[in-house]
């Protein structure tokens, strides 16, 4: 008898659905199917067919936006309003992948630049890299799947997607829509498992040409070290996003932005605002306004439209975050707000000046907590911001162009945002972790490029 996985609501742990878990034999079958599909070149889908499938999938998802938003809120705990935005982004992502095919092409390589290259015409074409394995995370259970699957479909790669076991339903429902839109099942298969060794088998199988991994740095880097020779990969891990607030910053606008960037999805985002470095001249008015806004956030059931902060994905995560807060306070930090709303849900917290050796200063919190630190000189703030082995997105708030540009130049980040929070993202922009935060570049156009290979063709003229 096959094992079942119970999928529960993040907020109250109520059962949503039981689904069947795949075993090792299922994995072998899926890998064989994907490889056979790739090798049967005459049955490859044409670009216009792939484009049409993605656009039809976007239309189907649009017609079911409310159902998917509810499912995101249930299994993932994201507040319904934000979940609705996630569905909109997923729709846009499907359309973006389809439209990118209009520009997805090789290029002419100049010949005749030397006598040896004369009388030749050369150009490149883009082909699918091969079978893609995609391992996803819980925090954007629909849009992350789109970012991993839609590029593969667009390029023409068979893909096997393993969603997070806490949030598999959005993935399963989305893939059903894609099949309803006309994609043959062999081109996109799901793999459901709680067995980490089976997930590793998927990623490291010699038939996998590209691994897309979203999750912890420990697992991501371990998988990369075990990939089959020739397998490419893209890794998206966590961060501890720094923000520098210059003395010239507009406190009202800055605090409003940072509250959204720090407490969106209860801080369970790899680019959530975490470390806020505030100039000492404005620390008092900044804290007054920031704490007022944070403690006014509406906490509760993510299915309620007024909820702004929902649960953490698992009860054990609330225990971990609470213990990190307690440690910081014991070491001298001052706590504003915080506390427990329920078994799964924490009240938003602000820590003022936690020490450098506290976990909240060293590690990704992934909870509804931000840390505020005073600084005197901009160089000091930049040094602190760059001091961790993780780097993703960073921000600087300033009404003075000089410190803003200096911070933008010196901050170690793949993206520096000026007068905007670190959690800002569009789905067509490059998105990349540096240092331990990742490898490769995300964003639908960049992922499509990663999932392709460029072949050069040289024609010798008579």
Short mmCIF file of C-alpha atoms in Angstrom, two decimals:
data_model
loop_
_atom_site.label_atom_id
_atom_site.label_comp_id
_atom_site.label_asym_id
_atom_site.label_seq_id
_atom_site.Cartn_x
_atom_site.Cartn_y
_atom_site.Cartn_z
CA UNK A 1 0.00 0.00 0.00
CA UNK A 2 1.38 3.39 -0.98
CA UNK A 3 2.21 5.88 1.74
CA UNK A 4 0.02 8.97 2.08
CA UNK A 5 1.06 12.52 2.92
CA UNK A 6 -1.30 14.62 5.02
CA UNK A 7 -1.36 18.24 3.85
CA UNK A 8 -2.62 20.56 6.58
CA UNK A 9 -3.48 24.23 6.94
CA UNK A 10 -0.52 26.21 8.22
CA UNK A 11 -2.64 28.28 10.60
CA UNK A 12 -4.74 25.72 12.49
CA UNK A 13 -3.17 22.42 11.31
CA UNK A 14 -6.54 21.21 10.01
CA UNK A 15 -6.35 18.53 7.33
CA UNK A 16 -6.80 19.80 3.78
CA UNK A 17 -6.13 16.63 1.83
CA UNK A 18 -4.22 13.36 1.79
CA UNK A 19 -2.09 12.70 -1.26
CA UNK A 20 -0.09 9.71 -2.40
CA UNK A 21 3.68 9.76 -1.92
CA UNK A 22 5.94 8.52 -4.71
CA UNK A 23 8.39 5.71 -4.03
CA UNK A 24 11.73 4.77 -5.60
CA UNK A 25 10.07 2.79 -8.36
CA UNK A 26 7.98 5.82 -9.28
CA UNK A 27 11.13 7.92 -9.45
CA UNK A 28 12.78 5.43 -11.78
CA UNK A 29 9.72 5.45 -14.02
CA UNK A 30 9.55 9.25 -14.13
CA UNK A 31 13.24 9.59 -14.96
CA UNK A 32 12.95 6.98 -17.72
CA UNK A 33 9.89 8.75 -19.14
CA UNK A 34 11.59 12.15 -19.12
CA UNK A 35 14.74 10.81 -20.77
CA UNK A 36 12.76 8.94 -23.41
CA UNK A 37 10.73 12.06 -24.16
CA UNK A 38 13.90 14.09 -24.65
CA UNK A 39 15.50 11.47 -26.88
CA UNK A 40 12.45 11.18 -29.15
CA UNK A 41 13.26 14.33 -31.09
CA UNK A 42 10.53 13.92 -33.69
CA UNK A 43 7.92 14.44 -30.95
CA UNK A 44 9.43 17.62 -29.57
CA UNK A 45 6.87 20.39 -29.24
CA UNK A 46 7.30 23.28 -31.65
CA UNK A 47 7.85 26.78 -30.22
CA UNK A 48 4.38 27.91 -31.29
CA UNK A 49 2.89 24.89 -29.51
CA UNK A 50 4.79 25.63 -26.31
CA UNK A 51 3.79 29.29 -26.49
CA UNK A 52 0.12 28.38 -26.95
CA UNK A 53 0.19 25.93 -24.03
CA UNK A 54 1.69 28.50 -21.67
CA UNK A 55 -0.83 31.15 -22.71
CA UNK A 56 -3.76 28.75 -22.32
CA UNK A 57 -2.43 27.77 -18.88
CA UNK A 58 -2.33 31.46 -17.93
CA UNK A 59 -5.94 31.84 -19.05
CA UNK A 60 -7.02 28.81 -17.04
CA UNK A 61 -5.20 30.08 -13.96
CA UNK A 62 -6.86 33.47 -14.38
CA UNK A 63 -10.27 31.80 -14.33
CA UNK A 64 -9.39 30.07 -11.05
CA UNK A 65 -7.53 32.87 -9.31
CA UNK A 66 -9.71 32.79 -6.19
CA UNK A 67 -9.36 29.04 -5.71
CA UNK A 68 -5.59 29.16 -5.98
CA UNK A 69 -5.33 32.16 -3.65
CA UNK A 70 -7.33 30.25 -1.04
CA UNK A 71 -5.10 27.21 -1.45
CA UNK A 72 -1.94 29.31 -1.02
CA UNK A 73 -3.40 30.79 2.17
CA UNK A 74 -4.42 27.38 3.48
CA UNK A 75 -1.35 25.24 2.90
CA UNK A 76 1.27 28.01 2.94
CA UNK A 77 -0.21 30.44 5.46
CA UNK A 78 0.25 33.51 3.27
CA UNK A 79 -2.44 36.14 3.95
CA UNK A 80 -5.20 35.99 1.35
CA UNK A 81 -4.53 39.45 -0.06
CA UNK A 82 -0.87 38.61 -0.66
CA UNK A 83 -1.84 35.15 -1.94
CA UNK A 84 -4.04 36.80 -4.55
CA UNK A 85 -1.06 38.87 -5.69
CA UNK A 86 1.01 35.68 -5.91
CA UNK A 87 -1.54 34.17 -8.28
CA UNK A 88 -1.40 37.31 -10.43
CA UNK A 89 2.37 37.02 -10.56
CA UNK A 90 2.11 33.36 -11.55
CA UNK A 91 -0.25 34.26 -14.39
CA UNK A 92 2.19 36.92 -15.54
CA UNK A 93 5.05 34.43 -15.28
CA UNK A 94 3.35 31.96 -17.60
CA UNK A 95 2.70 34.73 -20.11
CA UNK A 96 6.25 36.08 -19.71
CA UNK A 97 7.74 32.67 -20.52
CA UNK A 98 5.55 32.43 -23.61
CA UNK A 99 6.44 35.93 -24.81
CA UNK A 100 10.14 35.42 -24.16
CA UNK A 101 10.11 32.82 -26.94
CA UNK A 102 9.73 35.69 -29.40
CA UNK A 103 13.26 36.81 -28.49
CA UNK A 104 14.75 33.44 -27.58
CA UNK A 105 17.21 32.85 -30.39
CA UNK A 106 20.83 32.39 -31.28
CA UNK A 107 22.90 34.91 -33.20
CA UNK A 108 25.12 35.24 -36.21
CA UNK A 109 28.83 34.75 -35.56
CA UNK A 110 30.96 36.93 -37.85
CA UNK A 111 33.18 35.06 -40.28
CA UNK A 112 35.65 36.35 -42.84
CA UNK A 113 37.63 38.24 -40.22
CA UNK A 114 40.68 36.15 -41.07
CA UNK A 115 41.69 34.37 -44.26
CA UNK A 116 41.05 31.02 -42.55
CA UNK A 117 37.46 31.98 -41.73
CA UNK A 118 36.59 33.35 -45.15
CA UNK A 119 33.79 31.87 -47.26
CA UNK A 120 31.86 30.71 -44.23
CA UNK A 121 28.55 31.62 -42.62
CA UNK A 122 28.07 30.84 -38.94
CA UNK A 123 25.22 31.17 -36.51
CA UNK A 124 24.03 29.67 -33.25
CA UNK A 125 20.72 28.07 -32.35
CA UNK A 126 19.31 27.42 -28.89
CA UNK A 127 18.22 23.94 -27.95
CA UNK A 128 16.83 22.47 -24.71
CA UNK A 129 19.63 21.50 -22.35
CA UNK A 130 17.92 18.23 -21.45
CA UNK A 131 15.91 16.84 -18.56
CA UNK A 132 15.36 19.34 -15.73
CA UNK A 133 14.96 18.42 -12.05
CA UNK A 134 13.32 21.14 -9.98
CA UNK A 135 13.16 21.09 -6.19
CA UNK A 136 11.02 23.86 -4.75
CA UNK A 137 10.26 25.63 -1.45
CA UNK A 138 7.11 26.34 0.54
CA UNK A 139 7.04 30.11 0.79
CA UNK A 140 5.65 30.89 -2.68
CA UNK A 141 3.98 27.55 -3.42
CA UNK A 142 2.57 28.63 -6.78
CA UNK A 143 4.89 31.29 -8.17
CA UNK A 144 8.10 29.39 -7.43
CA UNK A 145 6.71 26.42 -9.34
CA UNK A 146 5.96 28.71 -12.27
CA UNK A 147 9.51 30.07 -12.17
CA UNK A 148 10.94 26.55 -12.31
CA UNK A 149 8.47 24.86 -14.66
CA UNK A 150 7.38 27.55 -17.15
CA UNK A 151 10.94 28.20 -18.45
CA UNK A 152 11.45 24.46 -18.95
CA UNK A 153 8.21 24.18 -20.91
CA UNK A 154 9.08 27.26 -22.96
CA UNK A 155 12.55 25.98 -23.87
CA UNK A 156 11.35 22.42 -24.50
CA UNK A 157 12.90 20.56 -21.58
CA UNK A 158 11.13 17.65 -19.92
CA UNK A 159 10.88 18.61 -16.24
CA UNK A 160 10.31 16.71 -13.00
CA UNK A 161 9.17 19.03 -10.21
CA UNK A 162 9.33 18.18 -6.50
CA UNK A 163 7.35 20.69 -4.42
CA UNK A 164 7.82 21.24 -0.70
CA UNK A 165 5.96 18.57 1.26
CA UNK A 166 4.23 21.25 3.34
CA UNK A 167 2.79 22.93 0.22
CA UNK A 168 2.39 20.38 -2.59
CA UNK A 169 -1.21 21.10 -3.54
CA UNK A 170 -0.61 24.33 -5.46
CA UNK A 171 1.99 22.53 -7.54
CA UNK A 172 -0.24 19.54 -8.26
CA UNK A 173 -3.16 21.77 -9.20
CA UNK A 174 -1.02 23.99 -11.42
CA UNK A 175 0.44 21.03 -13.32
CA UNK A 176 -3.09 19.74 -13.88
CA UNK A 177 -3.95 23.11 -15.44
CA UNK A 178 -0.86 22.97 -17.65
CA UNK A 179 -1.86 19.52 -18.86
CA UNK A 180 -5.40 20.75 -19.43
CA UNK A 181 -3.82 23.50 -21.54
CA UNK A 182 -2.37 20.83 -23.81
CA UNK A 183 1.02 19.81 -22.41
CA UNK A 184 1.58 16.05 -22.68
CA UNK A 185 2.12 14.52 -19.25
CA UNK A 186 5.62 13.26 -20.05
CA UNK A 187 6.88 16.83 -20.46
CA UNK A 188 6.07 17.83 -16.87
CA UNK A 189 5.89 15.25 -14.09
CA UNK A 190 5.50 15.79 -10.36
CA UNK A 191 7.44 13.90 -7.73
CA UNK A 192 6.09 13.85 -4.17
CA UNK A 193 8.35 12.55 -1.45
CA UNK A 194 9.31 13.14 2.17
CA UNK A 195 12.41 11.02 1.66
CA UNK A 196 15.45 13.26 1.30
CA UNK A 197 17.48 10.43 -0.18
CA UNK A 198 14.98 10.08 -3.03
CA UNK A 199 15.10 13.83 -3.66
CA UNK A 200 18.88 13.50 -3.84
CA UNK A 201 18.56 10.60 -6.28
CA UNK A 202 16.42 12.79 -8.51
CA UNK A 203 18.87 15.69 -8.45
CA UNK A 204 22.00 13.61 -8.97
CA UNK A 205 20.78 11.15 -11.59
CA UNK A 206 23.02 11.12 -14.67
CA UNK A 207 20.03 11.82 -16.93
CA UNK A 208 19.47 15.21 -15.29
CA UNK A 209 21.02 18.02 -17.33
CA UNK A 210 19.92 20.90 -15.11
CA UNK A 211 18.97 21.19 -11.43
CA UNK A 212 16.85 24.08 -10.21
CA UNK A 213 16.95 24.13 -6.41
CA UNK A 214 15.21 26.53 -4.02
CA UNK A 215 15.80 25.85 -0.34
CA UNK A 216 18.42 25.80 2.38
CA UNK A 217 22.07 26.52 1.67
CA UNK A 218 23.14 23.36 3.47
CA UNK A 219 21.09 21.14 1.17
CA UNK A 220 21.73 23.17 -1.98
CA UNK A 221 25.50 23.17 -1.74
CA UNK A 222 25.50 19.50 -0.77
CA UNK A 223 23.48 18.59 -3.85
CA UNK A 224 25.73 20.66 -6.09
CA UNK A 225 28.75 18.71 -4.86
CA UNK A 226 27.05 15.43 -5.83
CA UNK A 227 25.70 16.32 -9.27
CA UNK A 228 26.52 14.09 -12.19
CA UNK A 229 29.39 15.43 -14.36
CA UNK A 230 28.05 17.97 -16.83
CA UNK A 231 24.87 18.77 -14.90
CA UNK A 232 24.32 22.50 -14.60
CA UNK A 233 22.47 24.02 -11.67
CA UNK A 234 20.88 27.12 -10.22
CA UNK A 235 20.65 27.42 -6.43
CA UNK A 236 18.48 29.91 -4.55
CA UNK A 237 19.08 29.96 -0.81
CA UNK A 238 18.40 32.39 2.02
CA UNK A 239 19.78 35.72 3.13
CA UNK A 240 19.68 38.23 5.98
CA UNK A 241 18.91 41.35 4.00
CA UNK A 242 20.55 44.57 5.21
CA UNK A 243 19.05 48.05 4.97
CA UNK A 244 20.91 51.30 5.58
CA UNK A 245 18.79 54.26 6.70
CA UNK A 246 20.68 57.49 6.16
CA UNK A 247 20.09 60.52 8.40
CA UNK A 248 18.38 62.26 5.47
CA UNK A 249 15.79 59.51 4.98
CA UNK A 250 12.09 60.32 5.02
CA UNK A 251 11.05 58.47 8.18
CA UNK A 252 7.37 58.09 7.27
CA UNK A 253 8.04 56.63 3.83
CA UNK A 254 10.97 54.55 5.04
CA UNK A 255 9.16 52.88 7.93
CA UNK A 256 6.11 52.18 5.79
CA UNK A 257 8.29 50.43 3.21
CA UNK A 258 10.34 48.49 5.76
CA UNK A 259 7.28 47.17 7.56
CA UNK A 260 6.05 45.68 4.30
CA UNK A 261 9.49 44.31 3.41
CA UNK A 262 10.13 42.85 6.84
CA UNK A 263 6.79 41.30 7.75
CA UNK A 264 5.38 40.23 4.39
CA UNK A 265 4.49 36.53 4.70
CA UNK A 266 5.64 36.71 8.35
CA UNK A 267 9.21 37.28 7.18
CA UNK A 268 9.40 33.92 5.40
CA UNK A 269 11.06 35.28 2.27
CA UNK A 270 14.72 34.94 1.30
CA UNK A 271 15.02 38.71 0.77
CA UNK A 272 12.97 39.85 3.78
CA UNK A 273 14.22 42.98 5.51
CA UNK A 274 16.14 41.67 8.53
CA UNK A 275 19.02 43.98 9.56
CA UNK A 276 18.16 47.69 9.61
CA UNK A 277 21.10 50.03 10.19
CA UNK A 278 19.85 53.46 11.24
CA UNK A 279 21.93 56.62 11.64
CA UNK A 280 22.18 57.58 15.30
CA UNK A 281 20.83 61.09 14.63
CA UNK A 282 17.39 59.71 13.71
CA UNK A 283 17.25 56.48 15.73
CA UNK A 284 14.69 57.78 18.22
CA UNK A 285 12.07 59.10 15.77
CA UNK A 286 12.70 56.12 13.51
CA UNK A 287 12.03 53.63 16.30
CA UNK A 288 8.92 55.47 17.47
CA UNK A 289 7.35 55.35 14.02
CA UNK A 290 8.62 51.89 13.06
CA UNK A 291 7.46 50.18 16.26
CA UNK A 292 4.08 51.89 16.03
CA UNK A 293 3.59 50.54 12.52
CA UNK A 294 4.87 47.04 13.34
CA UNK A 295 2.72 46.58 16.42
CA UNK A 296 -0.33 47.78 14.47
CA UNK A 297 -0.10 44.95 11.95
CA UNK A 298 -3.17 42.70 11.95
CA UNK A 299 -2.24 39.13 12.86
CA UNK A 300 -4.40 36.06 12.39
CA UNK A 301 -5.99 33.53 10.07
CA UNK A 302 -4.58 34.03 6.57
CA UNK A 303 -7.98 33.32 5.05
CA UNK A 304 -9.31 36.57 6.52
CA UNK A 305 -8.82 39.39 4.04
CA UNK A 306 -7.84 41.86 6.78
CA UNK A 307 -4.94 39.68 8.00
CA UNK A 308 -1.48 41.12 7.30
CA UNK A 309 0.70 38.61 9.19
CA UNK A 310 -0.14 34.93 9.23
CA UNK A 311 1.47 31.78 10.63
CA UNK A 312 4.89 30.27 10.21
CA UNK A 313 4.93 27.14 8.11
CA UNK A 314 5.39 24.73 11.05
CA UNK A 315 4.86 25.00 14.83
CA UNK A 316 8.51 24.14 15.43
CA UNK A 317 9.47 27.27 13.52
CA UNK A 318 7.61 29.41 16.05
CA UNK A 319 9.59 27.74 18.83
CA UNK A 320 12.87 28.39 17.02
CA UNK A 321 12.12 32.05 16.36
CA UNK A 322 10.96 32.60 19.96
CA UNK A 323 14.18 31.04 21.26
CA UNK A 324 16.27 33.32 19.04
CA UNK A 325 14.40 36.37 20.35
CA UNK A 326 14.92 35.22 23.94
CA UNK A 327 18.64 34.73 23.30
CA UNK A 328 19.00 38.24 21.84
CA UNK A 329 17.16 39.80 24.78
CA UNK A 330 19.29 37.85 27.26
CA UNK A 331 22.37 39.28 25.54
CA UNK A 332 21.16 42.86 25.83
CA UNK A 333 18.77 43.56 22.95
CA UNK A 334 15.63 45.57 23.65
CA UNK A 335 12.40 43.94 22.49
CA UNK A 336 9.41 45.80 21.11
CA UNK A 337 6.24 43.83 20.42
CA UNK A 338 6.56 40.11 19.93
CA UNK A 339 4.96 37.22 21.73
CA UNK A 340 2.79 34.31 20.72
CA UNK A 341 -0.57 34.70 18.98
CA UNK A 342 -1.17 30.96 18.65
CA UNK A 343 0.71 27.67 18.33
CA UNK A 344 1.60 28.54 14.75
CA UNK A 345 1.61 32.32 14.73
CA UNK A 346 3.83 34.97 16.31
CA UNK A 347 3.19 38.63 16.92
CA UNK A 348 5.58 40.85 14.95
CA UNK A 349 8.71 41.83 16.88
CA UNK A 350 11.46 44.44 16.65
CA UNK A 351 14.84 43.99 18.35
CA UNK A 352 16.98 47.05 19.02
CA UNK A 353 20.75 46.60 19.01
CA UNK A 354 21.06 42.82 19.37
CA UNK A 355 24.73 41.88 19.74
CA UNK A 356 26.73 40.75 16.75
CA UNK A 357 27.01 37.20 18.09
CA UNK A 358 23.26 36.70 18.55
CA UNK A 359 21.60 34.29 16.15
CA UNK A 360 19.29 37.05 14.89
CA UNK A 361 22.37 39.01 13.84
CA UNK A 362 24.15 36.07 12.25
CA UNK A 363 21.53 33.87 10.62
CA UNK A 364 18.42 34.17 8.50
CA UNK A 365 15.49 34.54 10.91
CA UNK A 366 12.68 33.56 8.50
CA UNK A 367 10.09 34.90 10.91
CA UNK A 368 8.25 38.15 11.77
CA UNK A 369 11.27 39.80 13.37
CA UNK A 370 13.51 42.68 12.30
CA UNK A 371 16.66 43.92 14.01
CA UNK A 372 17.59 47.61 14.25
CA UNK A 373 21.17 48.76 14.85
CA UNK A 374 22.58 52.26 15.31
CA UNK A 375 25.53 53.50 13.29
CA UNK A 376 27.52 56.74 13.12
CA UNK A 377 29.50 56.55 9.87
CA UNK A 378 28.30 55.19 6.53
CA UNK A 379 31.47 53.11 6.15
CA UNK A 380 30.63 51.39 9.43
CA UNK A 381 27.11 50.58 8.26
CA UNK A 382 28.40 49.18 4.97
CA UNK A 383 30.95 47.04 6.82
CA UNK A 384 28.24 45.56 9.06
CA UNK A 385 25.90 45.03 6.12
CA UNK A 386 28.61 43.12 4.25
CA UNK A 387 29.84 41.13 7.26
CA UNK A 388 27.80 37.94 6.82
CA UNK A 389 28.54 34.99 4.50
CA UNK A 390 25.17 35.49 2.80
CA UNK A 391 24.25 38.19 0.29
CA UNK A 392 21.14 38.67 -1.80
CA UNK A 393 19.34 42.01 -2.03
CA UNK A 394 20.10 45.16 -0.01
CA UNK A 395 18.56 48.60 0.38
CA UNK A 396 19.51 52.15 1.26
CA UNK A 397 17.07 54.90 2.20
CA UNK A 398 18.29 58.45 1.69
CA UNK A 399 17.16 61.81 0.35
CA UNK A 400 20.82 62.63 -0.35
CA UNK A 401 22.18 61.17 -3.58
CA UNK A 402 25.81 60.86 -2.44
CA UNK A 403 25.35 58.36 0.43
CA UNK A 404 22.75 56.53 -1.62
CA UNK A 405 25.15 56.01 -4.51
CA UNK A 406 28.06 55.14 -2.23
CA UNK A 407 25.98 52.46 -0.52
CA UNK A 408 24.74 51.17 -3.87
CA UNK A 409 28.34 50.88 -5.05
CA UNK A 410 29.77 49.26 -1.91
CA UNK A 411 27.02 46.95 -0.67
CA UNK A 412 27.65 43.28 -1.48
CA UNK A 413 24.37 42.36 -3.14
CA UNK A 414 23.06 41.24 -6.50
CA UNK A 415 20.50 44.04 -6.32
CA UNK A 416 20.64 47.30 -4.35
CA UNK A 417 17.35 49.14 -4.00
CA UNK A 418 17.30 52.86 -3.27
CA UNK A 419 14.33 54.05 -1.20
CA UNK A 420 12.60 50.68 -1.50
CA UNK A 421 12.61 47.54 0.64
CA UNK A 422 14.72 44.47 -0.05
CA UNK A 423 11.75 42.19 -0.77
CA UNK A 424 10.90 44.03 -3.99
CA UNK A 425 10.99 41.82 -7.05
CA UNK A 426 9.55 41.59 -10.52
CA UNK A 427 9.50 38.25 -12.26
CA UNK A 428 11.39 39.44 -15.33
CA UNK A 429 14.35 40.98 -13.47
CA UNK A 430 17.55 39.07 -12.62
CA UNK A 431 17.36 37.55 -9.13
CA UNK A 432 20.45 35.99 -7.62
CA UNK A 433 22.05 35.05 -4.33
CA UNK A 434 25.74 35.74 -3.80
CA UNK A 435 28.25 34.11 -1.43
CA UNK A 436 26.37 31.28 0.35
CA UNK A 437 22.98 32.61 -0.78
CA UNK A 438 23.01 30.96 -4.15
CA UNK A 439 24.50 30.15 -7.51
CA UNK A 440 23.31 31.31 -10.91
CA UNK A 441 20.70 33.88 -11.84
CA UNK A 442 16.94 33.52 -11.54
CA UNK A 443 14.18 35.39 -13.32
CA UNK A 444 12.27 33.81 -16.18
CA UNK A 445 14.46 35.03 -19.09
CA UNK A 446 17.66 34.03 -17.26
CA UNK A 447 16.28 30.64 -16.27
CA UNK A 448 15.27 29.95 -19.85
CA UNK A 449 18.81 30.72 -20.92
CA UNK A 450 20.18 28.38 -18.22
CA UNK A 451 17.88 25.61 -19.40
CA UNK A 452 19.16 25.85 -22.97
CA UNK A 453 22.38 25.09 -24.77
CA UNK A 454 23.74 27.04 -27.70
CA UNK A 455 24.84 25.06 -30.73
CA UNK A 456 26.94 26.69 -33.45
CA UNK A 457 26.44 25.81 -37.08
CA UNK A 458 29.11 26.73 -39.63
CA UNK A 459 28.32 26.56 -43.34
CA UNK A 460 31.23 26.56 -45.77
CA UNK A 461 30.30 28.31 -49.00
CA UNK A 462 31.33 26.88 -52.36
#
